[in-house]
PDB file of C-alpha atoms in Angstrom:
ATOM      1  CA  UNK A 530    -163.120 108.094  -1.538  1.00  0.00           C
ATOM      2  CA  UNK A 531    -160.766 110.935  -2.817  1.00  0.00           C
ATOM      3  CA  UNK A 532    -161.592 114.650  -2.502  1.00  0.00           C
ATOM      4  CA  UNK A 533    -161.605 116.282  -5.826  1.00  0.00           C
ATOM      5  CA  UNK A 534    -160.495 119.916  -6.657  1.00  0.00           C
ATOM      6  CA  UNK A 535    -161.543 120.143 -10.082  1.00  0.00           C
ATOM      7  CA  UNK A 536    -160.205 117.076 -11.706  1.00  0.00           C
ATOM      8  CA  UNK A 537    -157.390 116.979  -9.067  1.00  0.00           C
ATOM      9  CA  UNK A 538    -157.203 114.426  -6.397  1.00  0.00           C
ATOM     10  CA  UNK A 539    -156.262 115.850  -2.750  1.00  0.00           C
ATOM     11  CA  UNK A 540    -154.395 113.499  -1.625  1.00  0.00           C
ATOM     12  CA  UNK A 541    -153.179 115.211   1.880  1.00  0.00           C
ATOM     13  CA  UNK A 542    -155.516 117.372   3.579  1.00  0.00           C
ATOM     14  CA  UNK A 543    -154.106 119.937   6.263  1.00  0.00           C
ATOM     15  CA  UNK A 544    -155.916 121.833   8.727  1.00  0.00           C
ATOM     16  CA  UNK A 545    -152.885 124.549   9.691  1.00  0.00           C
ATOM     17  CA  UNK A 546    -149.915 122.073  10.277  1.00  0.00           C
ATOM     18  CA  UNK A 547    -152.178 118.927  11.256  1.00  0.00           C
ATOM     19  CA  UNK A 548    -152.343 116.186   8.567  1.00  0.00           C
ATOM     20  CA  UNK A 549    -156.078 115.233   8.675  1.00  0.00           C
ATOM     21  CA  UNK A 550    -156.188 112.906   5.800  1.00  0.00           C
ATOM     22  CA  UNK A 551    -157.815 110.400   8.023  1.00  0.00           C
ATOM     23  CA  UNK A 552    -161.009 112.537   8.498  1.00  0.00           C
ATOM     24  CA  UNK A 553    -164.453 110.904   8.062  1.00  0.00           C
ATOM     25  CA  UNK A 554    -167.561 112.031   6.919  1.00  0.00           C
ATOM     26  CA  UNK A 555    -169.716 109.613   9.175  1.00  0.00           C
ATOM     27  CA  UNK A 556    -168.286 106.093   8.510  1.00  0.00           C
ATOM     28  CA  UNK A 557    -166.620 106.871   5.198  1.00  0.00           C
ATOM     29  CA  UNK A 558    -162.875 107.736   5.224  1.00  0.00           C
ATOM     30  CA  UNK A 559    -162.383 111.082   2.992  1.00  0.00           C
ATOM     31  CA  UNK A 560    -159.054 110.100   1.596  1.00  0.00           C
ATOM     32  CA  UNK A 561    -157.502 107.068   0.886  1.00  0.00           C
ATOM     33  CA  UNK A 562    -153.715 108.201   1.358  1.00  0.00           C
ATOM     34  CA  UNK A 563    -151.407 109.166   4.031  1.00  0.00           C
ATOM     35  CA  UNK A 564    -151.025 106.024   6.179  1.00  0.00           C
ATOM     36  CA  UNK A 565    -147.170 105.050   7.076  1.00  0.00           C
ATOM     37  CA  UNK A 566    -147.001 101.261   7.167  1.00  0.00           C
ATOM     38  CA  UNK A 567    -143.434 101.366   8.252  1.00  0.00           C
ATOM     39  CA  UNK A 568    -141.611  98.060   8.194  1.00  0.00           C
ATOM     40  CA  UNK A 569    -142.627  94.543   7.728  1.00  0.00           C
ATOM     41  CA  UNK A 570    -141.531  91.142   8.668  1.00  0.00           C
ATOM     42  CA  UNK A 571    -140.121  89.051   5.988  1.00  0.00           C
ATOM     43  CA  UNK A 572    -140.525  84.964   6.372  1.00  0.00           C
ATOM     44  CA  UNK A 573    -138.152  82.908   4.275  1.00  0.00           C
ATOM     45  CA  UNK A 574    -140.961  79.859   4.072  1.00  0.00           C
ATOM     46  CA  UNK A 575    -138.422  77.482   5.030  1.00  0.00           C
ATOM     47  CA  UNK A 576    -138.203  77.506   8.627  1.00  0.00           C
ATOM     48  CA  UNK A 577    -139.345  81.091   9.951  1.00  0.00           C
ATOM     49  CA  UNK A 578    -142.065  81.444  12.460  1.00  0.00           C
ATOM     50  CA  UNK A 579    -143.298  83.592  15.492  1.00  0.00           C
ATOM     51  CA  UNK A 580    -144.575  82.084  18.591  1.00  0.00           C
ATOM     52  CA  UNK A 581    -146.645  83.330  21.506  1.00  0.00           C
ATOM     53  CA  UNK A 582    -145.428  81.824  24.823  1.00  0.00           C
ATOM     54  CA  UNK A 583    -148.878  80.062  25.503  1.00  0.00           C
ATOM     55  CA  UNK A 584    -152.336  79.797  23.592  1.00  0.00           C
ATOM     56  CA  UNK A 585    -153.703  83.386  23.489  1.00  0.00           C
ATOM     57  CA  UNK A 586    -157.352  83.105  23.497  1.00  0.00           C
ATOM     58  CA  UNK A 587    -159.201  85.838  20.785  1.00  0.00           C
ATOM     59  CA  UNK A 588    -162.655  84.746  21.773  1.00  0.00           C
ATOM     60  CA  UNK A 589    -164.604  82.804  23.968  1.00  0.00           C
ATOM     61  CA  UNK A 590    -167.331  80.531  22.479  1.00  0.00           C
ATOM     62  CA  UNK A 591    -169.823  82.167  20.951  1.00  0.00           C
ATOM     63  CA  UNK A 592    -168.249  85.206  20.846  1.00  0.00           C
ATOM     64  CA  UNK A 593    -167.563  87.985  18.077  1.00  0.00           C
ATOM     65  CA  UNK A 594    -164.298  88.338  16.724  1.00  0.00           C
ATOM     66  CA  UNK A 595    -162.077  89.944  13.843  1.00  0.00           C
ATOM     67  CA  UNK A 596    -158.793  89.333  12.669  1.00  0.00           C
ATOM     68  CA  UNK A 597    -157.096  91.532  10.296  1.00  0.00           C
ATOM     69  CA  UNK A 598    -153.518  91.224   8.326  1.00  0.00           C
ATOM     70  CA  UNK A 599    -151.921  92.778   5.428  1.00  0.00           C
ATOM     71  CA  UNK A 600    -149.841  89.615   3.604  1.00  0.00           C
ATOM     72  CA  UNK A 601    -147.493  90.007   0.555  1.00  0.00           C
ATOM     73  CA  UNK A 602    -147.363  85.819  -0.455  1.00  0.00           C
ATOM     74  CA  UNK A 603    -144.976  84.032  -2.249  1.00  0.00           C
ATOM     75  CA  UNK A 604    -145.185  80.404  -3.323  1.00  0.00           C
ATOM     76  CA  UNK A 605    -143.073  78.166  -0.491  1.00  0.00           C
ATOM     77  CA  UNK A 606    -141.624  74.334  -1.419  1.00  0.00           C
ATOM     78  CA  UNK A 607    -144.610  72.944   0.823  1.00  0.00           C
ATOM     79  CA  UNK A 608    -146.588  73.119  -2.026  1.00  0.00           C
ATOM     80  CA  UNK A 609    -147.581  76.469  -1.841  1.00  0.00           C
ATOM     81  CA  UNK A 610    -149.482  75.929   1.353  1.00  0.00           C
ATOM     82  CA  UNK A 611    -148.987  78.041   4.477  1.00  0.00           C
ATOM     83  CA  UNK A 612    -150.665  78.754   7.447  1.00  0.00           C
ATOM     84  CA  UNK A 613    -151.300  82.212   9.239  1.00  0.00           C
ATOM     85  CA  UNK A 614    -151.916  80.836  12.796  1.00  0.00           C
ATOM     86  CA  UNK A 615    -152.333  77.844  14.408  1.00  0.00           C
ATOM     87  CA  UNK A 616    -153.056  76.993  18.216  1.00  0.00           C
ATOM     88  CA  UNK A 617    -151.114  74.560  20.340  1.00  0.00           C
ATOM     89  CA  UNK A 618    -153.492  71.493  19.851  1.00  0.00           C
ATOM     90  CA  UNK A 619    -153.695  71.863  16.145  1.00  0.00           C
ATOM     91  CA  UNK A 620    -157.476  72.559  15.775  1.00  0.00           C
ATOM     92  CA  UNK A 621    -157.655  76.623  15.135  1.00  0.00           C
ATOM     93  CA  UNK A 622    -155.863  77.417  12.304  1.00  0.00           C
ATOM     94  CA  UNK A 623    -156.123  79.473   9.290  1.00  0.00           C
ATOM     95  CA  UNK A 624    -154.543  78.373   6.182  1.00  0.00           C
ATOM     96  CA  UNK A 625    -154.365  79.068   2.605  1.00  0.00           C
ATOM     97  CA  UNK A 626    -153.552  76.640  -0.391  1.00  0.00           C
ATOM     98  CA  UNK A 627    -152.703  78.206  -3.846  1.00  0.00           C
ATOM     99  CA  UNK A 628    -156.329  77.592  -5.001  1.00  0.00           C
ATOM    100  CA  UNK A 629    -158.377  77.780  -1.847  1.00  0.00           C
ATOM    101  CA  UNK A 630    -158.540  79.025   1.790  1.00  0.00           C
ATOM    102  CA  UNK A 631    -159.570  77.727   5.011  1.00  0.00           C
ATOM    103  CA  UNK A 632    -160.340  78.133   8.672  1.00  0.00           C
ATOM    104  CA  UNK A 633    -161.172  75.810  11.094  1.00  0.00           C
ATOM    105  CA  UNK A 634    -162.077  75.947  14.739  1.00  0.00           C
ATOM    106  CA  UNK A 635    -161.817  72.904  17.318  1.00  0.00           C
ATOM    107  CA  UNK A 636    -160.863  70.553  14.259  1.00  0.00           C
ATOM    108  CA  UNK A 637    -162.191  70.188  10.746  1.00  0.00           C
ATOM    109  CA  UNK A 638    -166.103  69.831  12.079  1.00  0.00           C
ATOM    110  CA  UNK A 639    -167.994  72.888  10.540  1.00  0.00           C
ATOM    111  CA  UNK A 640    -165.184  74.123   8.708  1.00  0.00           C
ATOM    112  CA  UNK A 641    -165.388  76.979   6.372  1.00  0.00           C
ATOM    113  CA  UNK A 642    -163.678  76.906   3.079  1.00  0.00           C
ATOM    114  CA  UNK A 643    -163.296  79.985   0.607  1.00  0.00           C
ATOM    115  CA  UNK A 644    -162.868  79.531  -3.374  1.00  0.00           C
ATOM    116  CA  UNK A 645    -160.223  82.036  -2.951  1.00  0.00           C
ATOM    117  CA  UNK A 646    -156.846  81.021  -3.420  1.00  0.00           C
ATOM    118  CA  UNK A 647    -153.505  83.450  -3.541  1.00  0.00           C
ATOM    119  CA  UNK A 648    -152.035  81.989  -6.314  1.00  0.00           C
ATOM    120  CA  UNK A 649    -155.087  81.479  -8.684  1.00  0.00           C
ATOM    121  CA  UNK A 650    -156.270  84.886  -7.847  1.00  0.00           C
ATOM    122  CA  UNK A 651    -152.829  86.449  -8.975  1.00  0.00           C
ATOM    123  CA  UNK A 652    -152.075  87.863  -5.711  1.00  0.00           C
ATOM    124  CA  UNK A 653    -148.630  86.435  -5.760  1.00  0.00           C
ATOM    125  CA  UNK A 654    -145.785  89.138  -4.786  1.00  0.00           C
ATOM    126  CA  UNK A 655    -148.170  92.055  -4.104  1.00  0.00           C
ATOM    127  CA  UNK A 656    -149.704  93.319  -0.858  1.00  0.00           C
ATOM    128  CA  UNK A 657    -153.222  92.284   0.075  1.00  0.00           C
ATOM    129  CA  UNK A 658    -155.326  92.953   3.220  1.00  0.00           C
ATOM    130  CA  UNK A 659    -157.224  90.006   4.759  1.00  0.00           C
ATOM    131  CA  UNK A 660    -159.856  89.930   7.365  1.00  0.00           C
ATOM    132  CA  UNK A 661    -161.435  87.076   9.102  1.00  0.00           C
ATOM    133  CA  UNK A 662    -164.678  87.425  11.470  1.00  0.00           C
ATOM    134  CA  UNK A 663    -167.320  85.869  13.133  1.00  0.00           C
ATOM    135  CA  UNK A 664    -170.918  87.244  13.913  1.00  0.00           C
ATOM    136  CA  UNK A 665    -173.497  86.899  16.544  1.00  0.00           C
ATOM    137  CA  UNK A 666    -174.732  83.970  14.587  1.00  0.00           C
ATOM    138  CA  UNK A 667    -171.380  82.153  14.621  1.00  0.00           C
ATOM    139  CA  UNK A 668    -171.159  82.663  10.947  1.00  0.00           C
ATOM    140  CA  UNK A 669    -167.622  82.900   9.698  1.00  0.00           C
ATOM    141  CA  UNK A 670    -166.621  85.505   6.776  1.00  0.00           C
ATOM    142  CA  UNK A 671    -163.447  86.090   5.100  1.00  0.00           C
ATOM    143  CA  UNK A 672    -162.679  89.544   2.901  1.00  0.00           C
ATOM    144  CA  UNK A 673    -159.843  90.134   0.714  1.00  0.00           C
ATOM    145  CA  UNK A 674    -159.296  93.647  -0.595  1.00  0.00           C
ATOM    146  CA  UNK A 675    -162.606  94.930   1.121  1.00  0.00           C
ATOM    147  CA  UNK A 676    -164.559  92.056  -0.950  1.00  0.00           C
ATOM    148  CA  UNK A 677    -166.552  89.395   0.777  1.00  0.00           C
ATOM    149  CA  UNK A 678    -165.297  86.037  -0.265  1.00  0.00           C
ATOM    150  CA  UNK A 679    -167.451  82.890  -1.847  1.00  0.00           C
ATOM    151  CA  UNK A 680    -167.511  79.856   0.321  1.00  0.00           C
ATOM    152  CA  UNK A 681    -167.747  76.416  -1.090  1.00  0.00           C
ATOM    153  CA  UNK A 682    -168.270  74.985   2.373  1.00  0.00           C
ATOM    154  CA  UNK A 683    -169.854  77.303   5.038  1.00  0.00           C
ATOM    155  CA  UNK A 684    -170.763  76.471   8.338  1.00  0.00           C
ATOM    156  CA  UNK A 685    -171.656  78.167  11.697  1.00  0.00           C
ATOM    157  CA  UNK A 686    -168.998  77.531  14.420  1.00  0.00           C
ATOM    158  CA  UNK A 687    -169.250  78.888  18.097  1.00  0.00           C
ATOM    159  CA  UNK A 688    -166.162  77.137  19.310  1.00  0.00           C
ATOM    160  CA  UNK A 689    -163.475  79.477  21.232  1.00  0.00           C
ATOM    161  CA  UNK A 690    -160.578  80.823  19.186  1.00  0.00           C
ATOM    162  CA  UNK A 691    -157.089  80.212  20.337  1.00  0.00           C
ATOM    163  CA  UNK A 692    -153.527  80.940  18.458  1.00  0.00           C
ATOM    164  CA  UNK A 693    -150.041  80.171  19.662  1.00  0.00           C
ATOM    165  CA  UNK A 694    -147.884  79.935  15.944  1.00  0.00           C
ATOM    166  CA  UNK A 695    -148.075  82.691  13.421  1.00  0.00           C
ATOM    167  CA  UNK A 696    -146.802  82.093   9.959  1.00  0.00           C
ATOM    168  CA  UNK A 697    -146.404  78.110  10.256  1.00  0.00           C
ATOM    169  CA  UNK A 698    -148.182  75.106  11.997  1.00  0.00           C
ATOM    170  CA  UNK A 699    -147.536  74.422  15.554  1.00  0.00           C
ATOM    171  CA  UNK A 700    -145.634  71.214  14.384  1.00  0.00           C
ATOM    172  CA  UNK A 701    -143.265  73.276  12.298  1.00  0.00           C
ATOM    173  CA  UNK A 702    -144.423  72.703   8.807  1.00  0.00           C
ATOM    174  CA  UNK A 703    -146.409  74.712   5.987  1.00  0.00           C
ATOM    175  CA  UNK A 704    -144.321  78.075   6.872  1.00  0.00           C
ATOM    176  CA  UNK A 705    -145.406  81.294   5.337  1.00  0.00           C
ATOM    177  CA  UNK A 706    -143.135  82.830   2.788  1.00  0.00           C
ATOM    178  CA  UNK A 707    -143.423  86.475   2.064  1.00  0.00           C
ATOM    179  CA  UNK A 708    -144.077  89.337   4.076  1.00  0.00           C
ATOM    180  CA  UNK A 709    -146.718  90.430   7.000  1.00  0.00           C
ATOM    181  CA  UNK A 710    -147.672  93.360   8.523  1.00  0.00           C
ATOM    182  CA  UNK A 711    -150.334  95.141  10.648  1.00  0.00           C
ATOM    183  CA  UNK A 712    -151.527  91.968  12.479  1.00  0.00           C
ATOM    184  CA  UNK A 713    -154.181  92.843  14.727  1.00  0.00           C
ATOM    185  CA  UNK A 714    -156.678  90.382  16.759  1.00  0.00           C
ATOM    186  CA  UNK A 715    -159.956  91.793  18.204  1.00  0.00           C
ATOM    187  CA  UNK A 716    -162.275  89.993  20.528  1.00  0.00           C
ATOM    188  CA  UNK A 717    -166.004  90.506  21.278  1.00  0.00           C
ATOM    189  CA  UNK A 718    -166.609  92.501  18.101  1.00  0.00           C
ATOM    190  CA  UNK A 719    -167.384  91.633  14.311  1.00  0.00           C
ATOM    191  CA  UNK A 720    -166.149  94.348  11.754  1.00  0.00           C
ATOM    192  CA  UNK A 721    -168.846  95.505   9.179  1.00  0.00           C
ATOM    193  CA  UNK A 722    -168.611  95.598   5.711  1.00  0.00           C
ATOM    194  CA  UNK A 723    -167.824  99.252   6.157  1.00  0.00           C
ATOM    195  CA  UNK A 724    -165.101  98.479   8.881  1.00  0.00           C
ATOM    196  CA  UNK A 725    -163.355  96.337   6.459  1.00  0.00           C
ATOM    197  CA  UNK A 726    -163.853  98.682   3.396  1.00  0.00           C
ATOM    198  CA  UNK A 727    -162.376 101.743   5.836  1.00  0.00           C
ATOM    199  CA  UNK A 728    -159.601  99.011   6.806  1.00  0.00           C
ATOM    200  CA  UNK A 729    -158.364  98.456   3.291  1.00  0.00           C
ATOM    201  CA  UNK A 730    -158.657 102.145   2.612  1.00  0.00           C
ATOM    202  CA  UNK A 731    -158.497 101.641  -1.476  1.00  0.00           C
ATOM    203  CA  UNK A 732    -155.279  99.714  -0.688  1.00  0.00           C
ATOM    204  CA  UNK A 733    -153.710 102.610   1.178  1.00  0.00           C
ATOM    205  CA  UNK A 734    -154.391 101.400   4.365  1.00  0.00           C
ATOM    206  CA  UNK A 735    -154.924 102.781   7.799  1.00  0.00           C
ATOM    207  CA  UNK A 736    -154.149 102.405  11.529  1.00  0.00           C
ATOM    208  CA  UNK A 737    -156.634  99.551  12.367  1.00  0.00           C
ATOM    209  CA  UNK A 738    -157.304 101.226  15.763  1.00  0.00           C
ATOM    210  CA  UNK A 739    -159.040 104.095  14.439  1.00  0.00           C
ATOM    211  CA  UNK A 740    -161.443 101.616  13.024  1.00  0.00           C
ATOM    212  CA  UNK A 741    -161.320  98.762  15.534  1.00  0.00           C
ATOM    213  CA  UNK A 742    -161.721 100.925  18.603  1.00  0.00           C
ATOM    214  CA  UNK A 743    -162.312  98.266  21.385  1.00  0.00           C
ATOM    215  CA  UNK A 744    -161.804  94.704  22.208  1.00  0.00           C
ATOM    216  CA  UNK A 745    -158.281  94.832  20.640  1.00  0.00           C
ATOM    217  CA  UNK A 746    -156.241  91.862  22.494  1.00  0.00           C
ATOM    218  CA  UNK A 747    -152.942  92.168  20.177  1.00  0.00           C
ATOM    219  CA  UNK A 748    -151.828  94.068  17.761  1.00  0.00           C
ATOM    220  CA  UNK A 749    -148.370  93.313  15.772  1.00  0.00           C
ATOM    221  CA  UNK A 750    -147.180  96.526  13.698  1.00  0.00           C
ATOM    222  CA  UNK A 751    -143.983  94.680  12.745  1.00  0.00           C
ATOM    223  CA  UNK A 752    -142.286  98.260  12.744  1.00  0.00           C
ATOM    224  CA  UNK A 753    -139.382  96.885  14.262  1.00  0.00           C
ATOM    225  CA  UNK A 754    -135.569  97.181  12.510  1.00  0.00           C
ATOM    226  CA  UNK A 755    -133.439  95.199  14.568  1.00  0.00           C
ATOM    227  CA  UNK A 756    -133.937  91.831  17.124  1.00  0.00           C
ATOM    228  CA  UNK A 757    -136.098  88.985  17.478  1.00  0.00           C
ATOM    229  CA  UNK A 758    -139.402  90.474  19.367  1.00  0.00           C
ATOM    230  CA  UNK A 759    -142.342  91.460  17.352  1.00  0.00           C
ATOM    231  CA  UNK A 760    -143.926  93.995  20.237  1.00  0.00           C
ATOM    232  CA  UNK A 761    -147.799  93.751  20.755  1.00  0.00           C
ATOM    233  CA  UNK A 762    -148.925  97.625  20.470  1.00  0.00           C
ATOM    234  CA  UNK A 763    -152.088  96.545  22.220  1.00  0.00           C
ATOM    235  CA  UNK A 764    -150.816  97.073  25.895  1.00  0.00           C
ATOM    236  CA  UNK A 765    -151.551  93.930  26.570  1.00  0.00           C
ATOM    237  CA  UNK A 766    -147.953  92.324  26.535  1.00  0.00           C
ATOM    238  CA  UNK A 767    -148.897  89.515  23.933  1.00  0.00           C
ATOM    239  CA  UNK A 768    -145.448  89.624  22.084  1.00  0.00           C
ATOM    240  CA  UNK A 769    -144.622  87.499  19.360  1.00  0.00           C
ATOM    241  CA  UNK A 770    -140.734  86.001  19.634  1.00  0.00           C
ATOM    242  CA  UNK A 771    -139.205  85.564  16.152  1.00  0.00           C
ATOM    243  CA  UNK A 772    -137.676  81.864  15.693  1.00  0.00           C
ATOM    244  CA  UNK A 773    -135.153  80.917  12.725  1.00  0.00           C
ATOM    245  CA  UNK A 774    -135.178  84.441  11.352  1.00  0.00           C
ATOM    246  CA  UNK A 775    -131.726  85.079   9.582  1.00  0.00           C
ATOM    247  CA  UNK A 776    -130.421  87.784   7.575  1.00  0.00           C
ATOM    248  CA  UNK A 777    -132.800  90.581   6.535  1.00  0.00           C
ATOM    249  CA  UNK A 778    -135.747  90.155   8.070  1.00  0.00           C
ATOM    250  CA  UNK A 779    -137.107  93.748   9.019  1.00  0.00           C
ATOM    251  CA  UNK A 780    -138.225  95.330   5.584  1.00  0.00           C
ATOM    252  CA  UNK A 781    -139.895  98.382   4.037  1.00  0.00           C
ATOM    253  CA  UNK A 782    -143.333  97.620   3.410  1.00  0.00           C
TER     254      UNK A 782
END
């Protein structure tokens, strides 16, 4: 919600020398600009992927969770199908087809499928914000750019959630092509619609830890400029190892 002075938007608000552009009125962000994403991680869609040393449990059974990530997807050579993450048993996974999006816990039983497709939505080659949640009733929801998406298959699922591979399947297929940024995983809390709106911030983004203030298990900013490690900014030590990345892969958001 931008502040106006007459007909002019105020895009930077300062108190003395302090930037207060992330000020809030109740739960509503006063301004939608000012966040600096820094760098992002670029995947080639061929064999790049990130990995954890072991399965990271995001949520125990019947426990709320929130996952938030910014992606700029491109169409890969694997029929445009890509995985955001998967666990080592190939049962927990969030994956995108050009014309639909899927999420599974503990296999394909009780899966959720959304009619959103990154290709059919015209979202190839541009930044978009994706949020995945589970509430106290074990209902799974997905949001794109702040908007709750429509399901073609809807099932509650109480199984625990784990991940080990980011940007591909654990069997080293279905590679993500494009850029990822600001990937945060939260256990024990389901983001509200207002939270999701604030995270998207009219496309301007925001430091997600100012919205998701507890239960952060991993937060990969992807702000590195060299090396093959994406540091976990949550303080939990869940650093990602970059595999098969070559050339320039730390890029500007």
